[in-house]
Tab-separated table of C-alpha atoms in Angstrom:
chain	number	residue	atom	x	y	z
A	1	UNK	CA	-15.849	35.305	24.174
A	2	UNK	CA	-13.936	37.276	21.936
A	3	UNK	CA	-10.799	36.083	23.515
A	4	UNK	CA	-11.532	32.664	23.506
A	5	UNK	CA	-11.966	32.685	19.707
A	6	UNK	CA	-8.536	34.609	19.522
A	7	UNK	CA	-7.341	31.336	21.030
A	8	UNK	CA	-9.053	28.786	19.122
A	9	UNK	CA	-7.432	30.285	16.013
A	10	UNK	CA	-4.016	30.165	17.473
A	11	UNK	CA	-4.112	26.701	18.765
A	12	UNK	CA	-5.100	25.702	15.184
A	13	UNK	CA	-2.071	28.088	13.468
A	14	UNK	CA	0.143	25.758	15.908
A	15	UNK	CA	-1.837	22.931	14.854
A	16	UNK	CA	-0.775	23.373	11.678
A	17	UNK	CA	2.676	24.555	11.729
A	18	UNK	CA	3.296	20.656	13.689
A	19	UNK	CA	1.703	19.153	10.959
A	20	UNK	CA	3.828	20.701	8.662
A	21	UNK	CA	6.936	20.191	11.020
A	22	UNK	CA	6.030	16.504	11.222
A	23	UNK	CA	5.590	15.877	7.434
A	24	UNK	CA	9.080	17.239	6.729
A	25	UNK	CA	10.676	15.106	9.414
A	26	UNK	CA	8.367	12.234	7.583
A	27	UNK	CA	9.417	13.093	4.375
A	28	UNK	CA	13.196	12.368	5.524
A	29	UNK	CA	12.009	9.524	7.300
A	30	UNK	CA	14.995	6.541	7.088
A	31	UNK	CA	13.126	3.864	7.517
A	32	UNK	CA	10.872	4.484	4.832
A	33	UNK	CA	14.023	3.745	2.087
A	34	UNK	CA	14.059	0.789	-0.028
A	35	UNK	CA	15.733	-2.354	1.598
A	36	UNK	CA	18.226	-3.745	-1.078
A	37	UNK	CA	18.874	-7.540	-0.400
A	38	UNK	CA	21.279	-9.464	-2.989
A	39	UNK	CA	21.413	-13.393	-2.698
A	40	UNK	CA	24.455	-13.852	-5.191
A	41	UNK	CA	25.902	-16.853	-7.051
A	42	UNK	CA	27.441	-18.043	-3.867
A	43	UNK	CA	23.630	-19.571	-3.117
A	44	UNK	CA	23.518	-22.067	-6.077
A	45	UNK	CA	20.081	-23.162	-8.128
A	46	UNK	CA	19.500	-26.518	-7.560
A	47	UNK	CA	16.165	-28.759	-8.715
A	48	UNK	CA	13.524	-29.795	-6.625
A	49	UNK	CA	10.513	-32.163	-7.415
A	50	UNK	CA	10.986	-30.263	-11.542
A	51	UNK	CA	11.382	-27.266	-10.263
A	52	UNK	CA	14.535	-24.793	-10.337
A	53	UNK	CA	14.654	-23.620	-6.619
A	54	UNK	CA	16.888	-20.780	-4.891
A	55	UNK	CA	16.299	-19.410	-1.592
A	56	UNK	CA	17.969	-16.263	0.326
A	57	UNK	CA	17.416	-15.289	4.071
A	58	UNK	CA	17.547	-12.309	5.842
A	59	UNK	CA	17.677	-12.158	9.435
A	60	UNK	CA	14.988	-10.402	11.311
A	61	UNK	CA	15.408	-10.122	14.942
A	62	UNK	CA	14.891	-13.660	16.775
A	63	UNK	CA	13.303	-14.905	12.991
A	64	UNK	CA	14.653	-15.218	9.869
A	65	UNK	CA	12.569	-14.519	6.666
A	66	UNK	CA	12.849	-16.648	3.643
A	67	UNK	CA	12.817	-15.452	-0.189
A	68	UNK	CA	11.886	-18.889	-2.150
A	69	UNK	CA	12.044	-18.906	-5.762
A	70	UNK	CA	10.513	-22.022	-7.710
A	71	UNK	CA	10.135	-22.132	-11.555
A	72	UNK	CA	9.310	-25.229	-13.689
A	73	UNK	CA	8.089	-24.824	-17.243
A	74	UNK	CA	4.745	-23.631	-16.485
A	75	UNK	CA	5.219	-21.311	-13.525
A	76	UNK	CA	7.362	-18.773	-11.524
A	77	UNK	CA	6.645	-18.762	-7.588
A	78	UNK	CA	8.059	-16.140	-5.469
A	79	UNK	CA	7.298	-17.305	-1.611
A	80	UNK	CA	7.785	-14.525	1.241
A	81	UNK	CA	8.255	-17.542	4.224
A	82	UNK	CA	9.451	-17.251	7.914
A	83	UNK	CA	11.741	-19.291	9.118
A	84	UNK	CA	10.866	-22.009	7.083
A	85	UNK	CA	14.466	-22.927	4.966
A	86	UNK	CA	12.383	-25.327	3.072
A	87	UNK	CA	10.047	-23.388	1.265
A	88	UNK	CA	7.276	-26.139	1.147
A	89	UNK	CA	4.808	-24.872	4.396
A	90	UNK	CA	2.058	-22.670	3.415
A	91	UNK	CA	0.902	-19.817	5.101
A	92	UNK	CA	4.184	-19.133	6.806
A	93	UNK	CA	4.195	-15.301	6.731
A	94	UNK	CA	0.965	-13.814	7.210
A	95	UNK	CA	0.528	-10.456	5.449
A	96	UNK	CA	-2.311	-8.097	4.814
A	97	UNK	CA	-1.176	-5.978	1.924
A	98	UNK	CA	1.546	-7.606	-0.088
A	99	UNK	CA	1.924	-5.492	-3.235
A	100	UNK	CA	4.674	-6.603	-6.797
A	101	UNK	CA	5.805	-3.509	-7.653
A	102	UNK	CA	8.396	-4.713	-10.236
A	103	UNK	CA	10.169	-7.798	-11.780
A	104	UNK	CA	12.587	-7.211	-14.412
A	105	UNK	CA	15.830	-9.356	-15.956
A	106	UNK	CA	18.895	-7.278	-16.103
A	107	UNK	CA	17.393	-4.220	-15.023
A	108	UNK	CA	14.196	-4.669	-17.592
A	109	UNK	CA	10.518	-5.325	-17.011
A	110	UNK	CA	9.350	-8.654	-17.775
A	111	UNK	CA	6.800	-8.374	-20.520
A	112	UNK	CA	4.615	-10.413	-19.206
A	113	UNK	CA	4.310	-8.767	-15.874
A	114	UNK	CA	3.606	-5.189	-17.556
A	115	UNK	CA	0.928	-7.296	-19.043
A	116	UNK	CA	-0.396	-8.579	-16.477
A	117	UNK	CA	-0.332	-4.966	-14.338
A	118	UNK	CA	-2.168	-3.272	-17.654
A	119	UNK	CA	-4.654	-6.288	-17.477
A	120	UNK	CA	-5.667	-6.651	-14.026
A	121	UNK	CA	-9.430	-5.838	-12.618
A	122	UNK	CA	-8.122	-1.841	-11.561
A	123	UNK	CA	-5.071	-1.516	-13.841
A	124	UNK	CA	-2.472	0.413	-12.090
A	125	UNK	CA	1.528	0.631	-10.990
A	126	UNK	CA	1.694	-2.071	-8.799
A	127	UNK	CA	0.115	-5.458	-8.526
A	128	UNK	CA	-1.779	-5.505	-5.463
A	129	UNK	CA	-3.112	-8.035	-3.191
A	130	UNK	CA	-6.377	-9.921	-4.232
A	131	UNK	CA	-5.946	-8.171	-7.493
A	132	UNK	CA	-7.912	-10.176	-10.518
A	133	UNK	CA	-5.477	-10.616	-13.789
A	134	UNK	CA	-7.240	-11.932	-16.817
A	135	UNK	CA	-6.735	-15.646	-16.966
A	136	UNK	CA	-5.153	-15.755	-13.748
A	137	UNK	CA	-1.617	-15.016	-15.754
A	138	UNK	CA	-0.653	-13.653	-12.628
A	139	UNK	CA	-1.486	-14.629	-8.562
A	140	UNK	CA	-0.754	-12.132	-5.725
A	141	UNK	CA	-2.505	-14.345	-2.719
A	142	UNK	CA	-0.537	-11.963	-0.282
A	143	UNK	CA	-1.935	-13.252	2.717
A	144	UNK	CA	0.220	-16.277	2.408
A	145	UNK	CA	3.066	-14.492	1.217
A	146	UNK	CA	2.929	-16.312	-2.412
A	147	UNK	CA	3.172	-14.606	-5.908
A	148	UNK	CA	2.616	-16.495	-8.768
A	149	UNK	CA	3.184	-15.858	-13.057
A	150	UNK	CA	2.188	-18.745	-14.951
A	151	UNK	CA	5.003	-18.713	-18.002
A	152	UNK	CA	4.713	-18.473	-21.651
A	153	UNK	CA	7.500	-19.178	-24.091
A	154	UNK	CA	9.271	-15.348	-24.626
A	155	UNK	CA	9.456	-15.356	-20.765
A	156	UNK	CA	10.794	-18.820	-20.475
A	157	UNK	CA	13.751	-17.870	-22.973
A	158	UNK	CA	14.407	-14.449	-20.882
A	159	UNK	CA	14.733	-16.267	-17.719
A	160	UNK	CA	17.014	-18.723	-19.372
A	161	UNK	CA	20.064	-16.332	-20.783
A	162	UNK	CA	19.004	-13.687	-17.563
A	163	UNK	CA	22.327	-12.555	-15.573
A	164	UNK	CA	19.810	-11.401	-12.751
A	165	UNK	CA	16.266	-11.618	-12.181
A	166	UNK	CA	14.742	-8.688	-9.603
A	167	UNK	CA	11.603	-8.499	-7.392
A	168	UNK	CA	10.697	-5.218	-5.953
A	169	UNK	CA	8.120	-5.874	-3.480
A	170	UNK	CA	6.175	-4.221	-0.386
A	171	UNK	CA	5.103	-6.659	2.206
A	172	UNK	CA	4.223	-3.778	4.273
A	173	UNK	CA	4.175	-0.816	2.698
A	174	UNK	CA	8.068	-0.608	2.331
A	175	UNK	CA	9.593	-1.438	-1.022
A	176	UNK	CA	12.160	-4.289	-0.693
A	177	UNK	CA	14.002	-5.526	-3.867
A	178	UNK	CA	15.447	-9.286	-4.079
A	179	UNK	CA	18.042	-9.219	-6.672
A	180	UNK	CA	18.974	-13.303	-7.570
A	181	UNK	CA	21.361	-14.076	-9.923
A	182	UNK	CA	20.818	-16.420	-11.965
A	183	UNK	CA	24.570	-18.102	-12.806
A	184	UNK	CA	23.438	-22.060	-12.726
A	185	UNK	CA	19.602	-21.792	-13.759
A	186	UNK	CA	19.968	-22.478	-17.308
A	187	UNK	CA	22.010	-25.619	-16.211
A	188	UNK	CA	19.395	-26.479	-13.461
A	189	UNK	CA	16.694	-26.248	-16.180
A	190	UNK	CA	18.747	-28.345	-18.852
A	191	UNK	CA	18.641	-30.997	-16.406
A	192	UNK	CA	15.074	-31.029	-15.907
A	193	UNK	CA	14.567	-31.165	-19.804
A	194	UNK	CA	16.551	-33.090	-20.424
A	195	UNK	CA	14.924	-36.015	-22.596
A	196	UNK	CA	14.789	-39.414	-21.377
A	197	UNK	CA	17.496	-42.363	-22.998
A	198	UNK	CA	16.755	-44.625	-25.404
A	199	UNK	CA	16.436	-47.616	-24.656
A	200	UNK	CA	19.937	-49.798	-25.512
A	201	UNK	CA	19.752	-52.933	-27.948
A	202	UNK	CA	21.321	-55.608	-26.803
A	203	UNK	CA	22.755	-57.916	-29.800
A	204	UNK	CA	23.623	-61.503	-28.928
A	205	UNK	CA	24.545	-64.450	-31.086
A	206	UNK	CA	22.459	-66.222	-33.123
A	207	UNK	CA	23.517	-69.207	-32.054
A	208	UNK	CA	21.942	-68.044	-28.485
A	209	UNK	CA	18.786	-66.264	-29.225
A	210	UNK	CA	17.601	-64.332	-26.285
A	211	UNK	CA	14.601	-62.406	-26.435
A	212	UNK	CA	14.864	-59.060	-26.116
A	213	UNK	CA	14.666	-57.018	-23.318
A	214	UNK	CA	11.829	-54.771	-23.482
A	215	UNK	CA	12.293	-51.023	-24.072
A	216	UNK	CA	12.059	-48.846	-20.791
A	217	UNK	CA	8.599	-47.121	-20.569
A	218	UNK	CA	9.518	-43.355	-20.852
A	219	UNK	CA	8.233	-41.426	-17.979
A	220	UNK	CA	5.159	-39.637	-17.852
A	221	UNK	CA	4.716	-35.884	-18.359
A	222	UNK	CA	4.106	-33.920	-15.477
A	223	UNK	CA	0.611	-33.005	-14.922
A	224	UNK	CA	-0.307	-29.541	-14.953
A	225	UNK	CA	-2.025	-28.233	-11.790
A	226	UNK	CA	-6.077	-28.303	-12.216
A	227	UNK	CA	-6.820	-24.555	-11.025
A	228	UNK	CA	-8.298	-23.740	-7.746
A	229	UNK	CA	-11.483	-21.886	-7.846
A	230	UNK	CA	-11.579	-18.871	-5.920
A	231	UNK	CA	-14.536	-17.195	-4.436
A	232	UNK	CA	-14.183	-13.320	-2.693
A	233	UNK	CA	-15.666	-11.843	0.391
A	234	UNK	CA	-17.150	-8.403	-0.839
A	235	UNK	CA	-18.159	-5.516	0.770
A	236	UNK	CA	-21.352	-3.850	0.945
A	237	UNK	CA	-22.104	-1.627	-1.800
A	238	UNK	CA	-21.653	1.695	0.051
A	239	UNK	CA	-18.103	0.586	0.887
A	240	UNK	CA	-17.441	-1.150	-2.234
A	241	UNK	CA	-15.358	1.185	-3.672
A	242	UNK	CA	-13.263	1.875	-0.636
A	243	UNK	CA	-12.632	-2.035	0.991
A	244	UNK	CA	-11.314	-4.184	-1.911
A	245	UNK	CA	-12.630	-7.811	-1.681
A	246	UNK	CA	-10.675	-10.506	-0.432
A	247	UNK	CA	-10.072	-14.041	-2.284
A	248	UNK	CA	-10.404	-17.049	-0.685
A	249	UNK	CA	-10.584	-20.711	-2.059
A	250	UNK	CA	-14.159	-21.834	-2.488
A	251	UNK	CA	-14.062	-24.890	-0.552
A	252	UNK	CA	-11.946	-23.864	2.320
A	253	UNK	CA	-14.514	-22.760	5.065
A	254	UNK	CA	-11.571	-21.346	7.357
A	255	UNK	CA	-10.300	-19.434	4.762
A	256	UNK	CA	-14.022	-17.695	3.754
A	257	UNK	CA	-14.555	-16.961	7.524
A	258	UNK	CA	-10.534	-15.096	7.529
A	259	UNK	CA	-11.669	-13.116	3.957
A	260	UNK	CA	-15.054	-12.314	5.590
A	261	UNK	CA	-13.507	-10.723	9.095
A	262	UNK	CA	-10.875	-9.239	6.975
A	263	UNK	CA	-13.550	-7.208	4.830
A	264	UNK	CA	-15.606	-6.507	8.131
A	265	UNK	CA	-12.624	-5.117	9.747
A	266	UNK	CA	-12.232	-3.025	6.841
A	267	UNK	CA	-15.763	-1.718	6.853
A	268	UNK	CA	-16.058	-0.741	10.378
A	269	UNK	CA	-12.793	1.115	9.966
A	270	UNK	CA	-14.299	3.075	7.271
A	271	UNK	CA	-17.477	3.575	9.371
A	272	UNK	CA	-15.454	4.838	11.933
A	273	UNK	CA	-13.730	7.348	9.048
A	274	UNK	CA	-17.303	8.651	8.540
A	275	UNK	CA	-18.559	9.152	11.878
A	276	UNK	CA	-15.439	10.976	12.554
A	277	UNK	CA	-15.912	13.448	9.361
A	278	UNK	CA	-19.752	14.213	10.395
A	279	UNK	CA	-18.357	15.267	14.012
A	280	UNK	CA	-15.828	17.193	12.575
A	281	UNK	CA	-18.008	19.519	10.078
A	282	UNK	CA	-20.450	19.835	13.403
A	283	UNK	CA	-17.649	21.408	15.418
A	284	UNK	CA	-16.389	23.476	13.180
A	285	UNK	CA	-20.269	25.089	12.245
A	286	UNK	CA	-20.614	25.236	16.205
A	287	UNK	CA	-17.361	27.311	15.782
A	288	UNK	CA	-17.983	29.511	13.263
A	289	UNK	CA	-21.736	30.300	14.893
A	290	UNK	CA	-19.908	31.508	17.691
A	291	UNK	CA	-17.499	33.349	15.845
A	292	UNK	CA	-20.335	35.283	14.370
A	293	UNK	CA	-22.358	35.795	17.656
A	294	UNK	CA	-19.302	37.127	19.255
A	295	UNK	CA	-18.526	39.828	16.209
A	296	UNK	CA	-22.452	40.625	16.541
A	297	UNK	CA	-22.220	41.441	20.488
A	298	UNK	CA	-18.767	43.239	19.847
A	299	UNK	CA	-20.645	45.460	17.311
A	300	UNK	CA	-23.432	46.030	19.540
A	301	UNK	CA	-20.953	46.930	22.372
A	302	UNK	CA	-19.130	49.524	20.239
A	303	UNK	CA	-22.307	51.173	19.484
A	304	UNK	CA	-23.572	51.664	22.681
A	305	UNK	CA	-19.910	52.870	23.739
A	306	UNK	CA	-20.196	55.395	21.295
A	307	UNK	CA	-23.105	56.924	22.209
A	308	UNK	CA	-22.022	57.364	25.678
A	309	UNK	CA	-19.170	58.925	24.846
A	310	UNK	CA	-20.540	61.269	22.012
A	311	UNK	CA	-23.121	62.440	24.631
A	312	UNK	CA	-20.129	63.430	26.623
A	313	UNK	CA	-18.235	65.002	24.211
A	314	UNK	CA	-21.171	67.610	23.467
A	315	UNK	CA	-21.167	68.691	26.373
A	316	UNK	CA	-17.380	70.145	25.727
A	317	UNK	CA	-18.187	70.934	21.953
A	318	UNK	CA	-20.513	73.761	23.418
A	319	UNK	CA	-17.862	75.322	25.039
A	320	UNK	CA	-15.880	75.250	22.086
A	321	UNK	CA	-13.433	72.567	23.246
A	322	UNK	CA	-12.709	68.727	22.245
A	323	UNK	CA	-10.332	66.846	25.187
A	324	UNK	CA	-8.053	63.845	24.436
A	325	UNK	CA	-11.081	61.056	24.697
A	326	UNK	CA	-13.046	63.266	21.962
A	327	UNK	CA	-10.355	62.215	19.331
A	328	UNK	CA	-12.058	59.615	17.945
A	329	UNK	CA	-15.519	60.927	17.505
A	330	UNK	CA	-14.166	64.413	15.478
A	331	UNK	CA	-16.284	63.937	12.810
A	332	UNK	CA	-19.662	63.936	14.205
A	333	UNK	CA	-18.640	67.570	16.111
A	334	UNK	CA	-20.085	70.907	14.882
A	335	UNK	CA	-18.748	72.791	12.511
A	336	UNK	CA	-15.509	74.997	13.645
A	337	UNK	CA	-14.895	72.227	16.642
A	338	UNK	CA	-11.052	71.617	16.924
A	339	UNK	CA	-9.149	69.137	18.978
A	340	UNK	CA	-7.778	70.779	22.203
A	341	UNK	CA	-6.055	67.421	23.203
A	342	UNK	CA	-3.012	68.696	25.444
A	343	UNK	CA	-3.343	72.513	25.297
C-alpha cells in the first residue's frame, strides 16, 4: 500500500508540472492575438434608406463575413453578417457570446459608450451580450450579431469631424478590431440633411393670370422606431448568479423557446460543474484515509520489527558484544555495551 501511495503522489507532481507546461505554451498561444482588420477610404460611405452605410468583408474559409455599419440621426448599428453583402437579413451570424469591448474616434472612447459600460445592469470592462443599459442607450443582441447606440447630439458631432471610428469586438472570445475611416461620412450625412427646396414662384403677366401652382408638400419626417419590448429567459435562483439571462422579444414565440434552451443548456452545464466538484472532494478524502491507514500499519510494522530484533540483540549484549544489525537499537543496550560491528 505504501507504494501505491508513493505513486499516486507522483502521478499528480506530473500532473501538475503538464499543467503548468500547457499554460505556458497557452500563454504564447498565436491564435489567441487580436485580429486587426482595416476597411479604408477605398470602400466609400454611401446612403441607404437615411442611413450612412459602409461595409468591409473578410474572407473566412468557403464564407465571407460582413462588418455593416448604419448610422442615421438617431442610431449607430454595427451588424456582424455572413455572407450577406447587403446588410439587410437578420440573424445572419449566429453567436452565443458577442462582447463590445471598445469604440473610440481617433483612438478615443466614445463618451457615450463609457456611459453606457458604467451604466449597464453588472457594470464592467466590456459590454456583454444580453447586458441591460439604462434606457436601452445601448443594444448588444449578440445572438444576431447586431450592436446598437442610440445617438445623442455630442456623439453625433464626434462622428461627423472623426478621421476613424474603431470597434474592438469578441464574437468568440477573440478580440477583433474594425478600424473604418470615415473620409466621405460627413458628406453622406450632409446629404441626408439636407433641407428640402422651396418651392419656386412662378411670375407671369398680368395680362395672363394663371393661378398659381401650389407649393410642393415638404416631406415628412422620418418616424422614429416604436421600441421592441423585450422579455428574458432566467435561470433558477441557485444558478442565477452563474447563467446570465437571455433576451428575447416578447412576442416572438421562436425566439422565447431559443432564450429558454439557451439558459437550460447553461444550467445543466453548471450542474454537471457541481456533480463533478462533489466527486472530486470524495476521492481525494478516500485518498487521504488511505494515506493515513497505510502510515498507521507502517508504524505498527516497525514496532513489531523492533521488538524482534531487540530480543535478538540481548542475547549478544550478555556476552558483551553488539554485531552490525544491533546498530540501530544502541540506545536501549546496557550500560558499557559497545558496537563490535566489523571487529
Amino acid at each position: 500500500m505504501g507504494f501505491a501511495v508513493n505513486k499516486l503522489i507522483f502521478a499528480g507532481v506530473v500532473g501538475v508540472l503538464l499543467a503548468v507546461s500547457n499554460a505556458s505554451v497557452a500563454g504564447n498561444n498565436p491564435f489567441k492575438k487580436t485580429k486587426n482588420y482595416i476597411f479604408g477610404s477605398n470602400i466609400a460611405w454611401y446612403e441607404h434608406n437615411s442611413e450612412a452605410v459602409k461595409s468591409g468583408s473578410v474572407k473566412d474559409g468557403s464564407n465571407i463575413n460582413y462588418y455593416h455599419v448604419n448610422i442615421d440621426n438617431d442610431r449607430l448599428l454595427l451588424r456582424l453578417g455572413k455572407n450577406d453583402p447587403s446588410g439587410e437579413l437578420e440573424n445572419t451570424r449566429l453567436l452565443t457570446g458577442l462582447s463590445i469591448v471598445d469604440i473610440k474616434a481617433d483612438g478615443i472612447r466614445l463618451p457615450l459608450f463609457e456611459w453606457c459600460l458604467e451604466n449597464q445592469q453588472n457594470p464592467g470592462l466590456k459590454l456583454k451580450q444580453n447586458a441591460l443599459v439604462v434606457n436601452g442607450t445601448c443594444i448588444n443582441e449578440g445572438g444576431g450579431g447586431d450592436f446598437i447606440m442610440n445617438l445623442d447630439n455630442e456623439t453625433r458631432h464626434i462622428l461627423r469631424i472623426a478621421n476613424v471610428l474603431e470597434f474592438v469586438v469578441e464574437p468568440y472570445g477573440r478580440a477583433v478590431k474594425l478600424n473604418y475611416s470615415m473620409s466621405g461620412y460627413a458628406a453622406v450625412m450632409e446629404k441626408i440633411n439636407k433641407p428640402a427646396p422651396k418651392p419656386v414662384v412662378v411670375v407671369v403677366p398680368k395680362a395672363k393670370p394663371e393661378p398659381k401652382p401650389k407649393p410642393k408638400s415638404k416631406p415628412k419626417p422620418k418616424s422614429k422606431p416604436k421600441p421592441v419590448k423585450m422579455c428574458y429567459a432566467r435561470a433558477p435562483v441557485e444558478f442565477k448568479s452563474r447563467v446570465p439571462a437571455v433576451s428575447y422579444p416578447c412576442n416572438d414565440k421562436a425566439k422565447k423557446a431559443s432564450a429558454e434552451s439557451r439558459v437550460s443548456v447553461g444550467v445543466n452545464q453548471e450542474k454537471q460543474k457541481q456533480q463533478k466538484k462533489a466527486l472530486s472532494e470524495n476521492e481525494q478524502r478516500e485518498i487521504r484515509q488511505r494515506a493515513r491507514e497505510d502510515k498507521k500499519r507502517e508504524a505498527e510494522w516497525d514496532t513489531k520489527q523492533s521488538s524482534l530484533w531487540i530480543s535478538r540483540c540481548k542475547k549478544h549484549w550478555a556476552k558483551n558484544q553488539s554485531p552490525c544489525y544491533c546498530e540501530k537499537y544502541l540506545s536501549q543496550a546496557p550500560a558499557g555495551i559497545k558496537n563490535t560491528c566489523g571487529k
